[in-house]
Amino acid sequence: MDRFRWAESHDGLITNDAARAAGRTRRQLERDRAVGRLRKVRRGVSVVNGAPPTWRQAVRAVLLSNEGRVAASHWTAVTLLGGRMHTEIEQIHVITDLDHQVVLAGVVCHRSGLLEEGDLVRREGMLCTSPLRTVIDLSGPMTVADLGKVVDEFLRRRALNLEELRERVDRTRPAPGRSVATLRKVLAQRLAGYDPGESELEGRIARIIDAYGLPRPMHQHRVQYGKNRYRIDFAWPDRQLYLEGNGFGFHMLSTDLDRDARRQNELVLEGWVPIEITWRMSDAEIANTIRKFLALPTKRL
């Protein structure tokens, strides 16, 4: 085995075990470090000289130094799973069983008495908690609103099943670092058939519609106008009524505004009536606006 090729697929890192498997003796490893070919970053883990330091490299180094005993968790797992954190997380979070304890600089260790089958997955060779388990673990430190954003992001990428989460929460007991009450509030805002949409604003509008008992619209409804096909965020086709959520910063280019203006003009000419919603509107204002449009006589629409 070529130890440097091994390092290429591990963010520039190489473990003592991998080096020995490549035929390097302990003395040769010490010499590699002495001459600057390698630099120790964690117990039993070194980085190849010239490999740029990255967040992922730092996480992998922690996991390699405790191979098989810990998994990335909490905010660290969210990022590894492809999610976005809206605040910078400097510490690396890992989870292990009750028999182990990890004490490393810059690392927060969480111990759990129960890791169910499927709670751990691998992403790019790194062990981390699954999306479902990550949501459970974050229920303690996160607010309902912030945890809801994580849930919606996993739902958009089809990494999480809402009904599986609901079933897991039903049999989850309160414990240090987790809040069943927060989980239930998040789920109460996301009824069966909930669609988070393609953005946070779409997800919020969908939750408001359910929370205020408004008729559910068609989501991402497609409309044909001549040779053009348009996709509408929310639509009540029987009333030719549609709703678009305009979030701040959505239109990055003037061409975006031009395209949306043309689409709206063509839809209006076809008899559709638009409802404009922005992020700054309160939940009550959004609900009342939708209710008023739905209450209009069909002949006025």
Coordinates of C-alpha atoms in Angstrom, one line a residue:
M1 CA 0.0 0.0 0.0
D2 CA 1.2 3.5 -0.9
R3 CA 0.9 5.5 2.3
F4 CA 0.8 8.9 0.4
R5 CA -2.0 7.6 -1.9
W6 CA -3.9 6.5 1.2
A7 CA -3.4 10.1 2.6
E8 CA -4.8 11.6 -0.6
S9 CA -8.2 9.9 0.1
H10 CA -8.1 11.0 3.7
D11 CA -7.7 14.7 3.5
G12 CA -3.9 14.5 3.7
L13 CA -3.9 12.5 6.9
I14 CA -2.1 9.2 7.6
T15 CA -2.5 7.1 10.7
N16 CA 0.4 5.2 12.3
D17 CA -1.4 1.9 11.4
A18 CA -1.7 2.9 7.7
A19 CA 2.0 3.8 7.7
R20 CA 3.0 0.5 9.2
A21 CA 0.8 -1.3 6.8
A22 CA 2.8 0.4 4.1
G23 CA 6.0 -1.0 5.6
R24 CA 7.2 2.0 7.6
T25 CA 8.8 1.2 11.0
R26 CA 8.3 3.2 14.1
R27 CA 11.8 4.7 13.7
Q28 CA 11.1 5.6 10.1
L29 CA 7.8 7.3 11.2
E30 CA 9.7 9.3 13.8
R31 CA 12.3 10.4 11.1
D32 CA 9.5 11.4 8.8
R33 CA 8.2 13.8 11.5
A34 CA 11.7 15.0 12.4
V35 CA 12.5 16.0 8.8
G36 CA 9.1 17.6 8.3
R37 CA 7.7 15.1 5.9
L38 CA 4.8 14.5 8.4
R39 CA 3.4 16.5 11.3
K40 CA 1.5 15.0 14.2
V41 CA -2.0 16.4 14.6
R42 CA -3.8 13.9 16.9
R43 CA -2.8 10.8 18.7
G44 CA -1.7 8.2 16.1
V45 CA -2.5 10.6 13.2
S46 CA -0.2 12.8 11.2
V47 CA -0.7 15.2 8.2
V48 CA 1.5 15.1 5.1
N49 CA 3.6 18.2 4.7
G50 CA 1.9 20.6 2.2
A51 CA -1.6 19.3 2.7
P52 CA -3.8 22.5 3.4
P53 CA -5.6 22.5 6.7
T54 CA -9.4 22.3 6.4
W55 CA -12.4 21.8 8.7
R56 CA -13.0 18.4 7.3
Q57 CA -9.4 17.4 7.8
A58 CA -9.7 18.4 11.5
V59 CA -12.9 16.3 11.9
R60 CA -11.4 13.3 10.2
A61 CA -8.2 13.5 12.4
V62 CA -10.4 13.3 15.5
L63 CA -12.3 10.3 14.2
L64 CA -9.1 8.5 13.0
S65 CA -7.5 9.0 16.4
N66 CA -10.5 7.2 17.9
E67 CA -11.3 4.8 15.0
G68 CA -14.5 2.8 15.6
R69 CA -15.2 4.3 19.1
V70 CA -16.7 7.7 18.2
A71 CA -18.8 9.3 15.5
A72 CA -19.3 12.9 14.5
S73 CA -22.5 14.3 16.0
H74 CA -24.6 17.3 16.6
W75 CA -23.6 20.4 14.5
T76 CA -20.5 18.6 13.2
A77 CA -22.8 15.8 11.8
V78 CA -25.2 18.4 10.2
T79 CA -22.3 19.8 8.1
L80 CA -20.9 16.3 7.2
L81 CA -24.4 15.3 6.1
G82 CA -24.5 18.3 3.7
G83 CA -26.4 20.7 5.8
R84 CA -25.7 24.3 6.5
M85 CA -25.1 25.8 9.9
H86 CA -26.0 29.5 10.1
T87 CA -23.4 30.1 12.9
E88 CA -19.8 29.1 12.8
I89 CA -19.1 26.1 15.0
E90 CA -15.5 26.0 16.1
Q91 CA -15.7 22.9 18.3
I92 CA -15.9 19.4 16.9
H93 CA -18.7 17.3 18.4
V94 CA -18.5 13.5 18.7
I95 CA -20.7 10.9 20.3
T96 CA -19.7 7.6 21.9
D97 CA -21.1 5.0 24.3
L98 CA -21.1 5.3 28.1
D99 CA -17.9 3.2 28.4
H100 CA -15.8 5.7 26.5
Q101 CA -14.8 9.3 27.1
V102 CA -12.9 11.5 24.6
V103 CA -10.8 14.3 26.1
L104 CA -9.2 16.3 23.3
A105 CA -8.6 20.0 22.8
G106 CA -11.4 21.5 20.6
V107 CA -13.6 18.4 20.9
V108 CA -16.9 18.1 22.7
C109 CA -17.7 14.5 23.6
H110 CA -21.4 13.4 24.1
R111 CA -22.0 10.0 25.6
S112 CA -25.2 8.0 24.9
G113 CA -26.6 4.9 26.5
L114 CA -28.5 4.0 23.4
L115 CA -27.5 4.1 19.8
E116 CA -30.1 2.2 17.7
E117 CA -29.5 0.4 14.5
G118 CA -29.2 3.0 11.7
D119 CA -28.2 5.8 14.0
L120 CA -24.7 5.8 12.6
V121 CA -23.8 6.3 8.9
R122 CA -20.7 7.0 6.9
R123 CA -20.1 10.1 4.8
E124 CA -16.9 10.1 2.7
G125 CA -15.5 7.4 5.0
M126 CA -16.3 9.3 8.2
L127 CA -18.7 7.9 10.8
C128 CA -21.4 10.3 11.9
T129 CA -24.9 10.2 13.3
S130 CA -27.7 9.8 10.8
P131 CA -30.0 12.7 9.9
L132 CA -32.7 11.3 12.2
R133 CA -30.4 10.8 15.1
T134 CA -28.8 14.2 14.6
V135 CA -32.2 15.9 14.9
I136 CA -32.8 14.0 18.1
D137 CA -29.5 15.0 19.5
L138 CA -29.9 18.7 18.6
S139 CA -33.3 19.0 20.3
G140 CA -31.7 20.0 23.6
P141 CA -29.5 22.9 22.6
M142 CA -31.5 24.2 19.7
T143 CA -34.7 26.3 19.6
V144 CA -37.9 25.0 18.0
A145 CA -37.4 27.4 15.1
D146 CA -33.7 26.5 14.5
L147 CA -34.3 22.8 14.8
G148 CA -37.2 23.1 12.4
K149 CA -34.7 24.6 9.8
V150 CA -32.5 21.6 10.2
V151 CA -35.5 19.2 9.8
D152 CA -36.7 21.1 6.7
E153 CA -33.2 21.0 5.1
F154 CA -33.0 17.3 5.6
L155 CA -36.5 16.9 4.2
R156 CA -35.7 18.9 1.1
R157 CA -32.8 16.6 0.3
R158 CA -34.9 13.5 1.1
A159 CA -32.4 12.6 3.8
L160 CA -35.1 12.4 6.5
N161 CA -38.6 10.8 6.6
L162 CA -41.0 12.8 8.7
E163 CA -43.1 9.8 9.7
E164 CA -40.0 7.9 10.8
L165 CA -39.0 10.9 12.9
R166 CA -42.5 11.0 14.4
E167 CA -42.4 7.3 15.3
R168 CA -39.0 7.7 16.9
V169 CA -40.0 10.7 19.0
D170 CA -43.1 8.9 20.2
R171 CA -40.8 6.3 21.9
T172 CA -38.0 8.7 23.0
R173 CA -37.7 9.6 26.6
P174 CA -36.3 12.9 28.0
A175 CA -32.6 12.8 28.7
P176 CA -29.8 15.2 29.4
G177 CA -29.0 17.1 26.2
R178 CA -32.3 16.2 24.5
S179 CA -35.8 17.7 24.6
V180 CA -38.8 15.6 23.6
A181 CA -41.0 18.7 24.1
T182 CA -39.0 20.6 21.4
L183 CA -39.2 17.7 19.0
R184 CA -42.9 17.4 19.5
K185 CA -43.4 21.2 18.8
V186 CA -41.3 20.8 15.6
L187 CA -43.5 17.9 14.5
A188 CA -46.7 19.7 15.5
Q189 CA -45.8 22.4 12.9
R190 CA -45.3 19.7 10.2
L191 CA -48.5 17.7 9.7
A192 CA -48.8 14.6 7.5
G193 CA -48.1 15.5 3.9
Y194 CA -46.0 18.6 4.9
D195 CA -43.8 19.9 2.1
P196 CA -40.9 22.2 3.2
G197 CA -40.6 23.6 -0.4
E198 CA -37.4 24.8 -1.9
S199 CA -36.7 27.5 0.6
E200 CA -37.2 28.5 4.3
L201 CA -39.9 30.9 3.3
E202 CA -41.9 28.2 1.4
G203 CA -41.6 25.9 4.4
R204 CA -42.9 28.7 6.7
I205 CA -45.8 29.5 4.4
A206 CA -46.8 25.8 4.3
R207 CA -46.7 25.6 8.1
I208 CA -48.8 28.7 8.4
I209 CA -51.4 27.3 6.0
D210 CA -51.7 24.2 8.2
A211 CA -51.6 26.1 11.5
Y212 CA -54.4 28.4 10.5
G213 CA -56.5 25.6 9.0
L214 CA -56.5 27.1 5.5
P215 CA -57.2 24.9 2.4
R216 CA -54.1 23.2 1.3
P217 CA -52.8 24.3 -2.1
M218 CA -51.1 22.4 -4.8
H219 CA -47.3 22.7 -4.2
Q220 CA -45.0 23.4 -7.1
H221 CA -47.9 23.4 -9.5
R222 CA -47.1 23.4 -13.2
V223 CA -49.0 25.7 -15.6
Q224 CA -48.7 25.7 -19.4
Y225 CA -48.9 29.1 -21.3
G226 CA -48.3 28.6 -25.0
K227 CA -44.9 27.0 -25.3
N228 CA -43.9 28.0 -21.8
R229 CA -44.3 25.9 -18.7
Y230 CA -44.2 27.6 -15.3
R231 CA -43.9 26.2 -11.8
I232 CA -45.9 27.9 -9.1
D233 CA -44.9 27.7 -5.4
F234 CA -48.5 27.3 -4.2
A235 CA -51.7 27.2 -6.3
W236 CA -55.4 26.7 -5.8
P237 CA -56.1 25.7 -9.5
D238 CA -59.9 25.5 -9.0
R239 CA -59.9 29.3 -8.2
Q240 CA -56.9 30.2 -10.5
L241 CA -55.3 31.6 -7.4
Y242 CA -51.5 31.3 -6.8
L243 CA -49.0 32.4 -4.2
E244 CA -45.3 33.2 -4.5
G245 CA -43.0 33.7 -1.6
N246 CA -40.5 36.5 -2.2
G247 CA -37.6 36.1 0.2
F248 CA -35.0 38.9 0.6
G249 CA -32.0 38.4 -1.7
F250 CA -33.8 35.8 -3.9
H251 CA -33.5 38.0 -7.0
M252 CA -29.7 38.2 -7.5
L253 CA -29.8 39.3 -11.1
S254 CA -32.0 41.7 -13.2
T255 CA -32.7 38.7 -15.5
D256 CA -34.4 37.0 -12.5
L257 CA -36.7 40.0 -12.1
D258 CA -37.4 40.1 -15.9
R259 CA -38.2 36.4 -16.0
D260 CA -40.6 36.6 -13.0
A261 CA -42.3 39.7 -14.4
R262 CA -43.0 38.0 -17.7
R263 CA -44.2 34.9 -16.0
Q264 CA -46.6 36.9 -13.8
N265 CA -47.9 38.8 -16.7
E266 CA -48.6 35.7 -18.7
L267 CA -50.3 34.0 -15.8
V268 CA -52.5 37.0 -15.1
L269 CA -53.5 37.1 -18.8
E270 CA -54.5 33.5 -18.5
G271 CA -56.8 34.5 -15.6
W272 CA -54.6 33.7 -12.6
V273 CA -54.5 36.0 -9.6
P274 CA -51.3 36.3 -7.7
I275 CA -50.8 36.6 -3.9
E276 CA -47.5 38.2 -3.0
I277 CA -45.9 37.2 0.3
T278 CA -42.6 38.4 1.8
W279 CA -40.5 37.1 4.7
R280 CA -41.1 40.3 6.8
M281 CA -44.9 39.7 7.0
S282 CA -46.1 38.2 10.3
D283 CA -47.7 34.8 10.4
A284 CA -51.1 36.3 11.1
E285 CA -50.7 38.8 8.2
I286 CA -49.8 36.0 5.8
A287 CA -52.7 33.8 7.0
N288 CA -55.2 36.7 6.8
T289 CA -54.0 37.7 3.3
I290 CA -54.5 34.2 2.0
R291 CA -57.9 33.9 3.7
K292 CA -59.1 37.1 2.2
F293 CA -58.1 36.0 -1.3
L294 CA -59.8 32.6 -0.8
A295 CA -63.0 34.3 0.4
L296 CA -63.3 36.4 -2.8
P297 CA -66.2 35.3 -5.1
T298 CA -64.9 33.1 -7.9
K299 CA -66.3 35.6 -10.5
R300 CA -64.0 38.3 -9.1
L301 CA -60.9 36.1 -9.5

